[in-house]
PDB file of C-alpha atoms in Angstrom:
ATOM      1  CA  MET I 275     -43.547  21.780  30.336  1.00 75.00           C
ATOM      2  CA  LYS I 276     -40.842  19.596  27.760  1.00 76.00           C
ATOM      3  CA  ARG I 277     -41.535  22.782  25.808  1.00 81.00           C
ATOM      4  CA  PHE I 278     -40.611  25.217  28.443  1.00 78.00           C
ATOM      5  CA  VAL I 279     -36.828  22.893  29.372  1.00 77.00           C
ATOM      6  CA  MET I 280     -36.578  22.866  25.382  1.00 77.00           C
ATOM      7  CA  ILE I 281     -36.966  26.753  25.466  1.00 79.00           C
ATOM      8  CA  CYS I 282     -34.828  27.138  28.121  1.00 75.00           C
ATOM      9  CA  ALA I 283     -31.848  24.894  27.594  1.00 74.00           C
ATOM     10  CA  ILE I 284     -32.080  26.211  23.123  1.00 78.00           C
ATOM     11  CA  LEU I 285     -31.313  29.784  25.463  1.00 73.00           C
ATOM     12  CA  ALA I 286     -29.504  28.711  28.074  1.00 75.00           C
ATOM     13  CA  VAL I 287     -26.559  27.741  25.098  1.00 72.00           C
ATOM     14  CA  LEU I 288     -27.040  29.935  23.430  1.00 73.00           C
ATOM     15  CA  SER I 289     -26.523  32.466  24.948  1.00 74.00           C
ATOM     16  CA  ALA I 290     -23.576  30.969  26.605  1.00 71.00           C
ATOM     17  CA  GLY I 291     -22.125  31.308  23.006  1.00 71.00           C
ATOM     18  CA  GLY I 292     -22.520  34.961  22.639  1.00 72.00           C
ATOM     19  CA  LEU I 293     -20.388  34.927  25.805  1.00 68.00           C
ATOM     20  CA  PHE I 294     -17.493  33.637  24.757  1.00 71.00           C
ATOM     21  CA  GLY I 295     -17.893  35.081  20.962  1.00 69.00           C
ATOM     22  CA  TYR I 296     -18.074  38.808  23.663  1.00 71.00           C
ATOM     23  CA  GLN I 297     -14.952  37.456  25.606  1.00 72.00           C
ATOM     24  CA  TYR I 298     -12.270  36.166  22.689  1.00 69.00           C
ATOM     25  CA  LEU I 299     -13.407  39.371  20.791  1.00 68.00           C
ATOM     26  CA  LYS I 300     -12.570  41.738  23.934  1.00 68.00           C
ATOM     27  CA  LYS I 301      -8.854  39.035  24.469  1.00 67.00           C
ATOM     28  CA  ASN I 302      -7.997  39.370  21.149  1.00 59.00           C
ATOM     29  CA  PRO I 303      -9.192  42.817  18.907  1.00 57.00           C
ATOM     30  CA  GLY I 304      -7.094  43.883  15.699  1.00 54.00           C
ATOM     31  CA  THR I 305      -5.034  40.667  15.680  1.00 49.00           C
ATOM     32  CA  THR I 306      -5.587  40.799  11.756  1.00 49.00           C
ATOM     33  CA  LYS I 307      -4.486  44.325  11.777  1.00 52.00           C
ATOM     34  CA  GLU I 308      -1.533  44.807  13.800  1.00 54.00           C
ATOM     35  CA  MET I 309      -0.051  41.622  12.368  1.00 50.00           C
ATOM     36  CA  THR I 310      -0.525  43.420   8.803  1.00 79.00           C
ATOM     37  CA  LEU I 311       0.937  46.744  10.506  1.00 81.00           C
ATOM     38  CA  ASP I 312       3.802  44.329  11.819  1.00 81.00           C
ATOM     39  CA  ARG I 313       4.556  42.693   8.717  1.00 80.00           C
ATOM     40  CA  LEU I 314       4.350  46.816   6.741  1.00 81.00           C
ATOM     41  CA  ALA I 315       6.984  48.046   9.527  1.00 84.00           C
ATOM     42  CA  GLU I 316       9.082  44.547   8.731  1.00 87.00           C
ATOM     43  CA  GLN I 317       9.130  44.848   4.949  1.00 91.00           C
ATOM     44  CA  THR I 318       9.978  49.223   4.086  1.00 93.00           C
ATOM     45  CA  ILE I 319      12.813  51.601   3.883  1.00 93.00           C
ATOM     46  CA  GLN I 320      12.802  54.333   4.332  1.00 92.00           C
ATOM     47  CA  THR I 321      15.696  57.033   1.255  1.00 92.00           C
ATOM     48  CA  GLU I 322      17.253  59.888   3.602  1.00 93.00           C
ATOM     49  CA  PRO I 323      15.555  62.901   3.188  1.00 95.00           C
ATOM     50  CA  ILE I 324      16.899  63.997  -0.799  1.00 94.00           C
ATOM     51  CA  SER I 325      17.212  66.917  -1.985  1.00 94.00           C
ATOM     52  CA  THR I 326      17.760  68.096  -6.081  1.00 93.00           C
ATOM     53  CA  ASN I 327      17.041  69.925  -8.676  1.00 94.00           C
ATOM     54  CA  LEU I 328      13.949  69.685 -11.047  1.00 93.00           C
ATOM     55  CA  ASN I 329      13.917  70.466 -14.735  1.00 89.00           C
ATOM     56  CA  SER I 330      12.028  73.155 -13.826  1.00 86.00           C
ATOM     57  CA  ASP I 331      14.582  75.364 -12.237  1.00 84.00           C
ATOM     58  CA  ASN I 332      12.582  74.339  -8.438  1.00 91.00           C
ATOM     59  CA  LEU I 333      14.393  72.627  -5.627  1.00 94.00           C
ATOM     60  CA  ILE I 334      12.507  69.296  -4.134  1.00 93.00           C
ATOM     61  CA  GLN I 335      12.827  67.487  -0.440  1.00 95.00           C
ATOM     62  CA  VAL I 336      11.791  64.557  -0.820  1.00 95.00           C
ATOM     63  CA  ARG I 337      11.714  61.285   1.554  1.00 95.00           C
ATOM     64  CA  PHE I 338      10.452  58.414   0.540  1.00 95.00           C
ATOM     65  CA  SER I 339       9.062  55.049   1.928  1.00 93.00           C
ATOM     66  CA  ILE I 340       9.526  51.955   0.076  1.00 93.00           C
ATOM     67  CA  GLU I 341       7.044  48.961   0.715  1.00 93.00           C
ATOM     68  CA  LEU I 342       8.913  46.251  -0.538  1.00 92.00           C
ATOM     69  CA  ASP I 343       7.627  42.009  -0.909  1.00 89.00           C
ATOM     70  CA  SER I 344       9.868  39.942   1.056  1.00 89.00           C
ATOM     71  CA  LYS I 345      12.014  41.000   4.502  1.00 89.00           C
ATOM     72  CA  LYS I 346      14.469  39.036   1.908  1.00 90.00           C
ATOM     73  CA  THR I 347      13.672  41.197  -0.772  1.00 89.00           C
ATOM     74  CA  LYS I 348      13.772  43.998   2.186  1.00 90.00           C
ATOM     75  CA  LYS I 349      17.763  42.807   2.590  1.00 90.00           C
ATOM     76  CA  GLN I 350      19.190  42.668  -0.768  1.00 88.00           C
ATOM     77  CA  SER I 351      17.785  46.239  -1.118  1.00 89.00           C
ATOM     78  CA  GLU I 352      18.965  48.169   2.227  1.00 89.00           C
ATOM     79  CA  LYS I 353      22.477  46.517   0.100  1.00 89.00           C
ATOM     80  CA  VAL I 354      22.237  49.276  -2.462  1.00 89.00           C
ATOM     81  CA  VAL I 355      19.875  52.020  -0.774  1.00 90.00           C
ATOM     82  CA  PRO I 356      23.218  54.614  -2.611  1.00 92.00           C
ATOM     83  CA  ILE I 357      21.483  53.095  -6.155  1.00 91.00           C
ATOM     84  CA  ILE I 358      18.058  53.339  -5.007  1.00 92.00           C
ATOM     85  CA  GLU I 359      18.343  57.000  -4.095  1.00 93.00           C
ATOM     86  CA  SER I 360      20.315  57.566  -7.650  1.00 93.00           C
ATOM     87  CA  ASP I 361      17.624  56.309  -9.120  1.00 93.00           C
ATOM     88  CA  ILE I 362      15.717  58.900  -6.785  1.00 94.00           C
ATOM     89  CA  ILE I 363      17.456  62.212  -7.677  1.00 94.00           C
ATOM     90  CA  LYS I 364      18.214  61.279 -11.663  1.00 94.00           C
ATOM     91  CA  LEU I 365      13.662  60.946 -12.316  1.00 93.00           C
ATOM     92  CA  LEU I 366      13.371  64.021 -10.425  1.00 93.00           C
ATOM     93  CA  SER I 367      15.275  66.002 -12.240  1.00 93.00           C
ATOM     94  CA  GLN I 368      13.765  64.837 -15.465  1.00 93.00           C
ATOM     95  CA  SER I 369      10.528  65.651 -13.556  1.00 92.00           C
ATOM     96  CA  ASN I 370       8.950  69.664 -13.307  1.00 91.00           C
ATOM     97  CA  LYS I 371       6.816  71.184 -10.606  1.00 90.00           C
ATOM     98  CA  GLU I 372       3.712  70.765 -12.010  1.00 91.00           C
ATOM     99  CA  ASP I 373       4.051  66.970 -12.525  1.00 90.00           C
ATOM    100  CA  PHE I 374       4.103  67.213  -8.626  1.00 89.00           C
ATOM    101  CA  LYS I 375       0.501  67.131  -8.946  1.00 90.00           C
ATOM    102  CA  ASP I 376      -0.108  63.787  -9.410  1.00 91.00           C
ATOM    103  CA  ILE I 377       1.996  62.590  -6.989  1.00 92.00           C
ATOM    104  CA  ALA I 378       0.332  58.988  -7.166  1.00 93.00           C
ATOM    105  CA  SER I 379       2.487  58.947 -10.970  1.00 93.00           C
ATOM    106  CA  ILE I 380       5.014  60.964  -9.793  1.00 93.00           C
ATOM    107  CA  GLU I 381       5.283  57.773  -7.001  1.00 94.00           C
ATOM    108  CA  GLN I 382       4.650  54.714  -9.740  1.00 95.00           C
ATOM    109  CA  LYS I 383       6.889  55.986 -11.806  1.00 94.00           C
ATOM    110  CA  LEU I 384       9.512  55.309  -9.308  1.00 94.00           C
ATOM    111  CA  LYS I 385       8.037  52.194  -8.216  1.00 94.00           C
ATOM    112  CA  ASP I 386       8.489  50.562 -12.423  1.00 94.00           C
ATOM    113  CA  ARG I 387      11.902  52.153 -12.360  1.00 93.00           C
ATOM    114  CA  LEU I 388      13.134  50.766  -9.043  1.00 92.00           C
ATOM    115  CA  ASN I 389      11.458  47.385  -9.570  1.00 91.00           C
ATOM    116  CA  GLN I 390      14.233  46.736 -12.502  1.00 89.00           C
ATOM    117  CA  ARG I 391      16.538  46.786 -10.588  1.00 81.00           C
ATOM    118  CA  PHE I 392      15.883  44.200  -8.785  1.00 79.00           C
ATOM    119  CA  SER I 393      16.688  40.165  -9.674  1.00 79.00           C
ATOM    120  CA  GLN I 394      14.728  38.615  -6.706  1.00 84.00           C
ATOM    121  CA  GLY I 395      11.073  40.659  -5.064  1.00 87.00           C
ATOM    122  CA  LYS I 396       9.225  43.508  -5.716  1.00 91.00           C
ATOM    123  CA  ILE I 397       8.350  46.833  -5.039  1.00 92.00           C
ATOM    124  CA  ILE I 398       4.417  46.612  -3.642  1.00 91.00           C
ATOM    125  CA  ASN I 399       4.507  50.157  -3.601  1.00 92.00           C
ATOM    126  CA  VAL I 400       6.274  53.877  -2.481  1.00 94.00           C
ATOM    127  CA  TYR I 401       4.538  56.708  -0.583  1.00 94.00           C
ATOM    128  CA  THR I 402       6.193  59.998  -0.780  1.00 93.00           C
ATOM    129  CA  THR I 403       6.631  61.175   2.824  1.00 93.00           C
ATOM    130  CA  LYS I 404       8.171  64.303   2.935  1.00 94.00           C
ATOM    131  CA  LEU I 405       7.463  67.128  -0.278  1.00 92.00           C
ATOM    132  CA  LEU I 406       8.754  70.670  -0.274  1.00 93.00           C
ATOM    133  CA  ILE I 407       8.931  72.813  -3.401  1.00 92.00           C
ATOM    134  CA  GLN I 408      10.851  75.846  -4.108  1.00 90.00           C
TER     135      GLN I 408
END
């Protein structure tokens, strides 16, 4: 009889714990993912669409999203958007159509070049959001 009571008590505790865990997860799904997306949105700037000639006599139309390390860096970068876009145009005009077969390499070069502009803060990542080469 003692054994039966003990088994029932253990089952009751496990059931209560499972129910609590289920209710908690049901109420708060993906909280960390949402916080990450919010942080990403708060720390990202977008360039205007940029059109320029490539070194290979092609025309490129491109737009970038630039992820920064903090809101403070985002505010700093918003003040110098024309300089950032100028640096992008300079990098693109030195590139050939074939260079865009490896877009990650272009994004890395752009990230390295733009990071030289910041005395405080840095660029975490550069994303190509529009790309058209004619």
